[in-house]
């Protein structure tokens, strides 16, 4: 069940998946490029803008779209949703648990094996084959 926190809709993975597949929302992936390049959410509508670029680019986004912000574990996506609310978007959502919970729920992802990451935990992931 979705909840509100600071004016931002909090979605669990299954609720977000349903919303995104109804095509009433767009997933806004704010992870760093190397994380996004390796593993992506498989949904009908998604957009990638790194969190560090979102403030500068938010004004160029359509305001009639519901954005569900997502990252690796749901830590920084709340900040992205706040940026959207502050930029005048009427609705913004946060994917609690990020792509980690998304995958644990068995939801679809797209993986590029050439961009494989390695590290002892999510916070230390790096590209495995840096050229």
Short mmCIF file of N, CA and C in Angstrom, two decimals:
data_model
loop_
_atom_site.label_atom_id
_atom_site.label_comp_id
_atom_site.label_asym_id
_atom_site.label_seq_id
_atom_site.Cartn_x
_atom_site.Cartn_y
_atom_site.Cartn_z
N UNK A 1 0.84 -1.18 0.00
CA UNK A 1 0.00 0.00 0.00
C UNK A 1 0.88 1.25 0.00
N UNK A 2 0.55 2.21 -0.82
CA UNK A 2 1.32 3.44 -0.92
C UNK A 2 1.04 4.33 0.28
N UNK A 3 2.06 5.06 0.70
CA UNK A 3 1.94 5.99 1.81
C UNK A 3 2.48 7.34 1.37
N UNK A 4 2.09 8.39 2.09
CA UNK A 4 2.61 9.74 1.83
C UNK A 4 3.63 10.09 2.90
N UNK A 5 4.73 10.70 2.47
CA UNK A 5 5.73 11.19 3.41
C UNK A 5 6.24 12.52 2.86
N UNK A 6 6.02 13.61 3.60
CA UNK A 6 6.44 14.95 3.18
C UNK A 6 5.88 15.31 1.80
N UNK A 7 4.65 14.92 1.54
CA UNK A 7 4.01 15.24 0.27
C UNK A 7 4.45 14.36 -0.89
N UNK A 8 5.21 13.33 -0.60
CA UNK A 8 5.74 12.44 -1.63
C UNK A 8 5.14 11.04 -1.44
N UNK A 9 4.62 10.49 -2.53
CA UNK A 9 4.03 9.15 -2.46
C UNK A 9 5.16 8.12 -2.38
N UNK A 10 5.08 7.24 -1.38
CA UNK A 10 6.07 6.19 -1.19
C UNK A 10 5.51 4.89 -1.78
N UNK A 11 6.20 4.36 -2.77
CA UNK A 11 5.76 3.13 -3.43
C UNK A 11 6.63 1.96 -3.02
N UNK A 12 5.99 0.83 -2.76
CA UNK A 12 6.70 -0.43 -2.69
C UNK A 12 6.94 -0.89 -4.12
N UNK A 13 7.76 -1.88 -4.30
CA UNK A 13 8.11 -2.34 -5.64
C UNK A 13 6.90 -2.78 -6.45
N UNK A 14 6.02 -3.56 -5.85
CA UNK A 14 4.87 -4.07 -6.59
C UNK A 14 3.90 -2.95 -6.97
N UNK A 15 3.68 -2.01 -6.05
CA UNK A 15 2.78 -0.88 -6.34
C UNK A 15 3.36 -0.01 -7.46
N UNK A 16 4.66 0.22 -7.40
CA UNK A 16 5.32 1.01 -8.45
C UNK A 16 5.22 0.30 -9.80
N UNK A 17 5.44 -1.01 -9.79
CA UNK A 17 5.37 -1.79 -11.03
C UNK A 17 3.98 -1.67 -11.66
N UNK A 18 2.94 -1.80 -10.84
CA UNK A 18 1.57 -1.67 -11.34
C UNK A 18 1.33 -0.27 -11.91
N UNK A 19 1.75 0.75 -11.19
CA UNK A 19 1.56 2.14 -11.63
C UNK A 19 2.31 2.39 -12.94
N UNK A 20 3.53 1.89 -13.03
CA UNK A 20 4.35 2.11 -14.23
C UNK A 20 3.81 1.33 -15.43
N UNK A 21 3.22 0.19 -15.20
CA UNK A 21 2.65 -0.58 -16.30
C UNK A 21 1.28 -0.08 -16.74
N UNK A 22 0.65 0.75 -15.92
CA UNK A 22 -0.62 1.36 -16.33
C UNK A 22 -0.35 2.56 -17.23
N UNK A 23 0.91 2.87 -17.40
CA UNK A 23 1.39 3.98 -18.23
C UNK A 23 0.91 5.34 -17.75
N UNK A 24 0.55 5.42 -16.46
CA UNK A 24 0.19 6.72 -15.90
C UNK A 24 1.39 7.38 -15.25
N UNK A 25 2.51 6.67 -15.23
CA UNK A 25 3.72 7.19 -14.57
C UNK A 25 4.96 6.86 -15.39
N UNK A 26 6.04 7.56 -15.05
CA UNK A 26 7.35 7.34 -15.67
C UNK A 26 8.36 7.14 -14.56
N UNK A 27 9.20 6.13 -14.67
CA UNK A 27 10.24 5.90 -13.69
C UNK A 27 11.41 6.84 -13.99
N UNK A 28 11.84 7.59 -13.00
CA UNK A 28 12.98 8.49 -13.12
C UNK A 28 14.15 7.88 -12.35
N UNK A 29 15.09 7.30 -13.08
CA UNK A 29 16.25 6.62 -12.50
C UNK A 29 17.33 7.67 -12.28
N UNK A 30 17.74 7.86 -11.02
CA UNK A 30 18.70 8.92 -10.68
C UNK A 30 20.08 8.38 -10.29
N UNK A 31 20.30 7.10 -10.52
CA UNK A 31 21.59 6.50 -10.14
C UNK A 31 22.73 7.02 -11.02
N UNK A 32 23.95 6.86 -10.53
CA UNK A 32 25.12 7.24 -11.31
C UNK A 32 25.17 6.39 -12.58
N UNK A 33 25.81 6.93 -13.60
CA UNK A 33 25.84 6.29 -14.92
C UNK A 33 26.32 4.85 -14.88
N UNK A 34 27.36 4.55 -14.14
CA UNK A 34 27.90 3.19 -14.16
C UNK A 34 26.91 2.19 -13.56
N UNK A 35 26.09 2.62 -12.60
CA UNK A 35 25.07 1.74 -12.04
C UNK A 35 23.91 1.55 -13.02
N UNK A 36 23.51 2.64 -13.64
CA UNK A 36 22.43 2.60 -14.62
C UNK A 36 22.83 1.80 -15.85
N UNK A 37 24.08 1.90 -16.27
CA UNK A 37 24.54 1.19 -17.46
C UNK A 37 24.51 -0.32 -17.28
N UNK A 38 24.75 -0.78 -16.06
CA UNK A 38 24.80 -2.21 -15.81
C UNK A 38 23.39 -2.83 -15.68
N UNK A 39 22.54 -2.18 -14.89
CA UNK A 39 21.24 -2.77 -14.59
C UNK A 39 20.17 -1.68 -14.64
N UNK A 40 19.11 -1.96 -15.43
CA UNK A 40 18.03 -0.99 -15.58
C UNK A 40 16.69 -1.62 -15.24
N UNK A 41 15.77 -0.78 -14.78
CA UNK A 41 14.40 -1.21 -14.53
C UNK A 41 13.75 -1.48 -15.90
N UNK A 42 13.06 -2.59 -16.01
CA UNK A 42 12.37 -2.89 -17.27
C UNK A 42 10.89 -2.50 -17.11
N UNK A 43 10.61 -1.28 -17.55
CA UNK A 43 9.25 -0.73 -17.48
C UNK A 43 8.96 -0.01 -18.80
N UNK A 44 7.66 0.22 -19.10
CA UNK A 44 7.33 0.86 -20.37
C UNK A 44 7.91 2.27 -20.55
N UNK A 45 7.92 3.06 -19.46
CA UNK A 45 8.41 4.44 -19.56
C UNK A 45 9.44 4.70 -18.47
N UNK A 46 10.66 5.02 -18.89
CA UNK A 46 11.68 5.38 -17.92
C UNK A 46 12.56 6.48 -18.50
N UNK A 47 13.20 7.18 -17.60
CA UNK A 47 14.06 8.30 -17.95
C UNK A 47 15.24 8.27 -17.01
N UNK A 48 16.42 8.53 -17.54
CA UNK A 48 17.61 8.55 -16.70
C UNK A 48 18.15 9.97 -16.61
N UNK A 49 18.21 10.49 -15.39
CA UNK A 49 18.87 11.76 -15.11
C UNK A 49 19.58 11.57 -13.76
N UNK A 50 20.89 11.67 -13.75
CA UNK A 50 21.64 11.52 -12.50
C UNK A 50 21.17 12.57 -11.50
N UNK A 51 21.15 12.22 -10.23
CA UNK A 51 20.67 13.13 -9.19
C UNK A 51 21.39 14.47 -9.25
N UNK A 52 22.68 14.45 -9.49
CA UNK A 52 23.45 15.69 -9.52
C UNK A 52 23.03 16.64 -10.64
N UNK A 53 22.36 16.12 -11.66
CA UNK A 53 21.91 16.94 -12.79
C UNK A 53 20.42 17.30 -12.72
N UNK A 54 19.70 16.72 -11.79
CA UNK A 54 18.25 16.86 -11.78
C UNK A 54 17.77 18.29 -11.56
N UNK A 55 18.38 19.03 -10.65
CA UNK A 55 17.94 20.41 -10.41
C UNK A 55 18.01 21.24 -11.69
N UNK A 56 19.08 21.07 -12.44
CA UNK A 56 19.26 21.85 -13.67
C UNK A 56 18.32 21.40 -14.78
N UNK A 57 17.92 20.14 -14.77
CA UNK A 57 17.12 19.61 -15.88
C UNK A 57 15.64 19.47 -15.58
N UNK A 58 15.24 19.64 -14.32
CA UNK A 58 13.85 19.43 -13.93
C UNK A 58 12.89 20.32 -14.71
N UNK A 59 13.27 21.56 -14.95
CA UNK A 59 12.35 22.49 -15.63
C UNK A 59 12.06 22.07 -17.07
N UNK A 60 12.90 21.23 -17.66
CA UNK A 60 12.68 20.79 -19.04
C UNK A 60 11.77 19.56 -19.13
N UNK A 61 11.40 18.98 -18.00
CA UNK A 61 10.54 17.80 -17.99
C UNK A 61 9.07 18.19 -18.08
N UNK A 62 8.25 17.37 -18.74
CA UNK A 62 6.81 17.64 -18.78
C UNK A 62 6.23 17.59 -17.36
N UNK A 63 5.40 18.57 -17.01
CA UNK A 63 4.82 18.64 -15.67
C UNK A 63 3.54 17.80 -15.52
N UNK A 64 3.03 17.26 -16.61
CA UNK A 64 1.79 16.50 -16.53
C UNK A 64 2.04 15.00 -16.33
N UNK A 65 3.26 14.64 -16.01
CA UNK A 65 3.64 13.23 -15.83
C UNK A 65 3.90 12.98 -14.35
N UNK A 66 3.46 11.83 -13.86
CA UNK A 66 3.79 11.39 -12.51
C UNK A 66 5.13 10.66 -12.58
N UNK A 67 6.14 11.17 -11.88
CA UNK A 67 7.46 10.55 -11.87
C UNK A 67 7.63 9.76 -10.58
N UNK A 68 8.07 8.51 -10.72
CA UNK A 68 8.45 7.70 -9.57
C UNK A 68 9.98 7.64 -9.60
N UNK A 69 10.59 8.29 -8.62
CA UNK A 69 12.05 8.38 -8.57
C UNK A 69 12.63 7.11 -7.97
N UNK A 70 13.75 6.66 -8.55
CA UNK A 70 14.36 5.41 -8.11
C UNK A 70 15.87 5.50 -8.13
N UNK A 71 16.49 4.78 -7.21
CA UNK A 71 17.94 4.65 -7.17
C UNK A 71 18.27 3.21 -6.79
N UNK A 72 19.43 2.98 -6.21
CA UNK A 72 19.82 1.60 -5.88
C UNK A 72 19.05 1.03 -4.70
N UNK A 73 18.89 1.82 -3.63
CA UNK A 73 18.27 1.29 -2.42
C UNK A 73 17.20 2.21 -1.82
N UNK A 74 16.79 3.25 -2.54
CA UNK A 74 15.75 4.14 -2.04
C UNK A 74 16.26 5.23 -1.11
N UNK A 75 17.55 5.44 -1.07
CA UNK A 75 18.14 6.43 -0.16
C UNK A 75 18.11 7.83 -0.75
N UNK A 76 18.56 7.99 -1.99
CA UNK A 76 18.65 9.31 -2.60
C UNK A 76 17.44 9.65 -3.48
N UNK A 77 16.63 8.68 -3.78
CA UNK A 77 15.46 8.94 -4.63
C UNK A 77 14.44 9.83 -3.94
N UNK A 78 14.42 9.82 -2.62
CA UNK A 78 13.55 10.73 -1.88
C UNK A 78 13.98 12.18 -2.14
N UNK A 79 15.29 12.40 -2.20
CA UNK A 79 15.81 13.74 -2.51
C UNK A 79 15.37 14.17 -3.92
N UNK A 80 15.39 13.24 -4.85
CA UNK A 80 14.98 13.54 -6.23
C UNK A 80 13.51 13.92 -6.27
N UNK A 81 12.67 13.19 -5.56
CA UNK A 81 11.24 13.51 -5.53
C UNK A 81 11.02 14.89 -4.91
N UNK A 82 11.79 15.23 -3.89
CA UNK A 82 11.70 16.55 -3.27
C UNK A 82 12.10 17.64 -4.26
N UNK A 83 13.13 17.40 -5.04
CA UNK A 83 13.55 18.36 -6.07
C UNK A 83 12.40 18.60 -7.05
N UNK A 84 11.72 17.54 -7.47
CA UNK A 84 10.61 17.68 -8.40
C UNK A 84 9.45 18.47 -7.77
N UNK A 85 9.09 18.15 -6.54
CA UNK A 85 8.02 18.88 -5.84
C UNK A 85 8.39 20.37 -5.76
N UNK A 86 9.64 20.67 -5.37
CA UNK A 86 10.10 22.06 -5.26
C UNK A 86 10.13 22.77 -6.60
N UNK A 87 10.27 22.00 -7.70
CA UNK A 87 10.30 22.57 -9.05
C UNK A 87 8.90 22.74 -9.63
N UNK A 88 7.87 22.47 -8.82
CA UNK A 88 6.51 22.71 -9.27
C UNK A 88 5.77 21.53 -9.85
N UNK A 89 6.30 20.32 -9.67
CA UNK A 89 5.59 19.15 -10.16
C UNK A 89 4.49 18.81 -9.16
N UNK A 90 3.27 18.60 -9.64
CA UNK A 90 2.16 18.37 -8.71
C UNK A 90 2.25 17.05 -7.97
N UNK A 91 2.85 16.04 -8.59
CA UNK A 91 2.97 14.72 -7.96
C UNK A 91 4.37 14.18 -8.21
N UNK A 92 4.95 13.59 -7.19
CA UNK A 92 6.23 12.89 -7.34
C UNK A 92 6.21 11.71 -6.38
N UNK A 93 6.79 10.62 -6.82
CA UNK A 93 6.82 9.43 -6.00
C UNK A 93 8.23 8.95 -5.76
N UNK A 94 8.38 8.10 -4.78
CA UNK A 94 9.66 7.52 -4.42
C UNK A 94 9.51 6.01 -4.39
N UNK A 95 10.44 5.31 -5.04
CA UNK A 95 10.46 3.86 -4.99
C UNK A 95 11.27 3.44 -3.77
N UNK A 96 10.59 3.08 -2.70
CA UNK A 96 11.25 2.63 -1.48
C UNK A 96 12.01 1.34 -1.77
N UNK A 97 13.25 1.28 -1.39
CA UNK A 97 14.04 0.07 -1.59
C UNK A 97 14.78 0.00 -2.92
N UNK A 98 14.47 0.92 -3.84
CA UNK A 98 15.18 1.01 -5.11
C UNK A 98 15.22 -0.28 -5.90
N UNK A 99 16.24 -0.39 -6.74
CA UNK A 99 16.36 -1.56 -7.62
C UNK A 99 16.68 -2.83 -6.83
N UNK A 100 17.24 -2.67 -5.62
CA UNK A 100 17.53 -3.85 -4.79
C UNK A 100 16.22 -4.56 -4.43
N UNK A 101 15.25 -3.82 -3.89
CA UNK A 101 13.96 -4.44 -3.54
C UNK A 101 13.17 -4.84 -4.79
N UNK A 102 13.33 -4.05 -5.85
CA UNK A 102 12.66 -4.35 -7.12
C UNK A 102 13.05 -5.76 -7.57
N UNK A 103 14.35 -6.02 -7.57
CA UNK A 103 14.85 -7.35 -7.98
C UNK A 103 14.44 -8.44 -7.00
N UNK A 104 14.51 -8.15 -5.69
CA UNK A 104 14.10 -9.13 -4.68
C UNK A 104 12.64 -9.52 -4.85
N UNK A 105 11.84 -8.60 -5.36
CA UNK A 105 10.42 -8.88 -5.60
C UNK A 105 10.20 -9.66 -6.89
N UNK A 106 11.27 -9.94 -7.62
CA UNK A 106 11.16 -10.71 -8.86
C UNK A 106 10.70 -9.89 -10.05
N UNK A 107 10.81 -8.57 -9.95
CA UNK A 107 10.37 -7.71 -11.04
C UNK A 107 11.45 -7.60 -12.11
N UNK A 108 11.07 -7.29 -13.34
CA UNK A 108 12.02 -7.37 -14.46
C UNK A 108 13.07 -6.26 -14.49
N UNK A 109 14.28 -6.68 -14.84
CA UNK A 109 15.40 -5.76 -15.04
C UNK A 109 16.09 -6.11 -16.35
N UNK A 110 16.82 -5.16 -16.86
CA UNK A 110 17.65 -5.36 -18.06
C UNK A 110 19.09 -5.28 -17.59
N UNK A 111 19.88 -6.31 -17.88
CA UNK A 111 21.27 -6.35 -17.44
C UNK A 111 22.19 -6.37 -18.65
N UNK A 112 23.19 -5.51 -18.63
CA UNK A 112 24.22 -5.50 -19.68
C UNK A 112 25.46 -6.18 -19.11
N UNK A 113 25.74 -7.43 -19.49
CA UNK A 113 26.86 -8.17 -18.91
C UNK A 113 28.22 -7.51 -19.17
N UNK A 114 28.31 -6.70 -20.20
CA UNK A 114 29.57 -6.01 -20.48
C UNK A 114 29.84 -4.89 -19.49
N UNK A 115 28.82 -4.49 -18.74
CA UNK A 115 28.96 -3.43 -17.74
C UNK A 115 28.96 -3.99 -16.31
N UNK A 116 29.23 -5.30 -16.18
CA UNK A 116 29.15 -5.98 -14.89
C UNK A 116 29.96 -5.25 -13.82
N UNK A 117 29.40 -5.26 -12.60
CA UNK A 117 30.02 -4.59 -11.46
C UNK A 117 30.52 -5.62 -10.47
N UNK A 118 31.49 -5.22 -9.66
CA UNK A 118 31.96 -6.08 -8.58
C UNK A 118 32.18 -5.24 -7.34
N UNK A 119 32.15 -5.87 -6.19
CA UNK A 119 32.35 -5.19 -4.91
C UNK A 119 31.74 -6.03 -3.81
N UNK A 120 32.20 -5.82 -2.59
CA UNK A 120 31.74 -6.65 -1.48
C UNK A 120 30.35 -6.25 -0.97
N UNK A 121 29.91 -5.03 -1.28
CA UNK A 121 28.54 -4.63 -0.93
C UNK A 121 28.08 -3.57 -1.93
N UNK A 122 26.78 -3.25 -1.90
CA UNK A 122 26.21 -2.31 -2.86
C UNK A 122 26.93 -0.97 -2.83
N UNK A 123 27.40 -0.54 -1.67
CA UNK A 123 28.03 0.77 -1.56
C UNK A 123 29.44 0.79 -2.16
N UNK A 124 29.98 -0.35 -2.53
CA UNK A 124 31.34 -0.40 -3.08
C UNK A 124 31.39 -0.92 -4.51
N UNK A 125 30.27 -0.95 -5.19
CA UNK A 125 30.26 -1.48 -6.55
C UNK A 125 31.08 -0.63 -7.50
N UNK A 126 31.83 -1.31 -8.33
CA UNK A 126 32.65 -0.66 -9.36
C UNK A 126 32.56 -1.49 -10.62
N UNK A 127 32.85 -0.88 -11.75
CA UNK A 127 32.89 -1.64 -13.00
C UNK A 127 33.96 -2.71 -12.90
N UNK A 128 33.63 -3.89 -13.34
CA UNK A 128 34.55 -5.01 -13.24
C UNK A 128 35.68 -4.89 -14.28
N UNK A 129 35.30 -4.57 -15.51
CA UNK A 129 36.27 -4.52 -16.60
C UNK A 129 36.46 -3.09 -17.08
N UNK A 130 37.21 -2.31 -16.32
CA UNK A 130 37.47 -0.93 -16.71
C UNK A 130 38.51 -0.93 -17.80
N UNK A 131 38.18 -0.25 -18.90
CA UNK A 131 39.11 -0.22 -20.05
C UNK A 131 39.86 1.07 -20.08
#
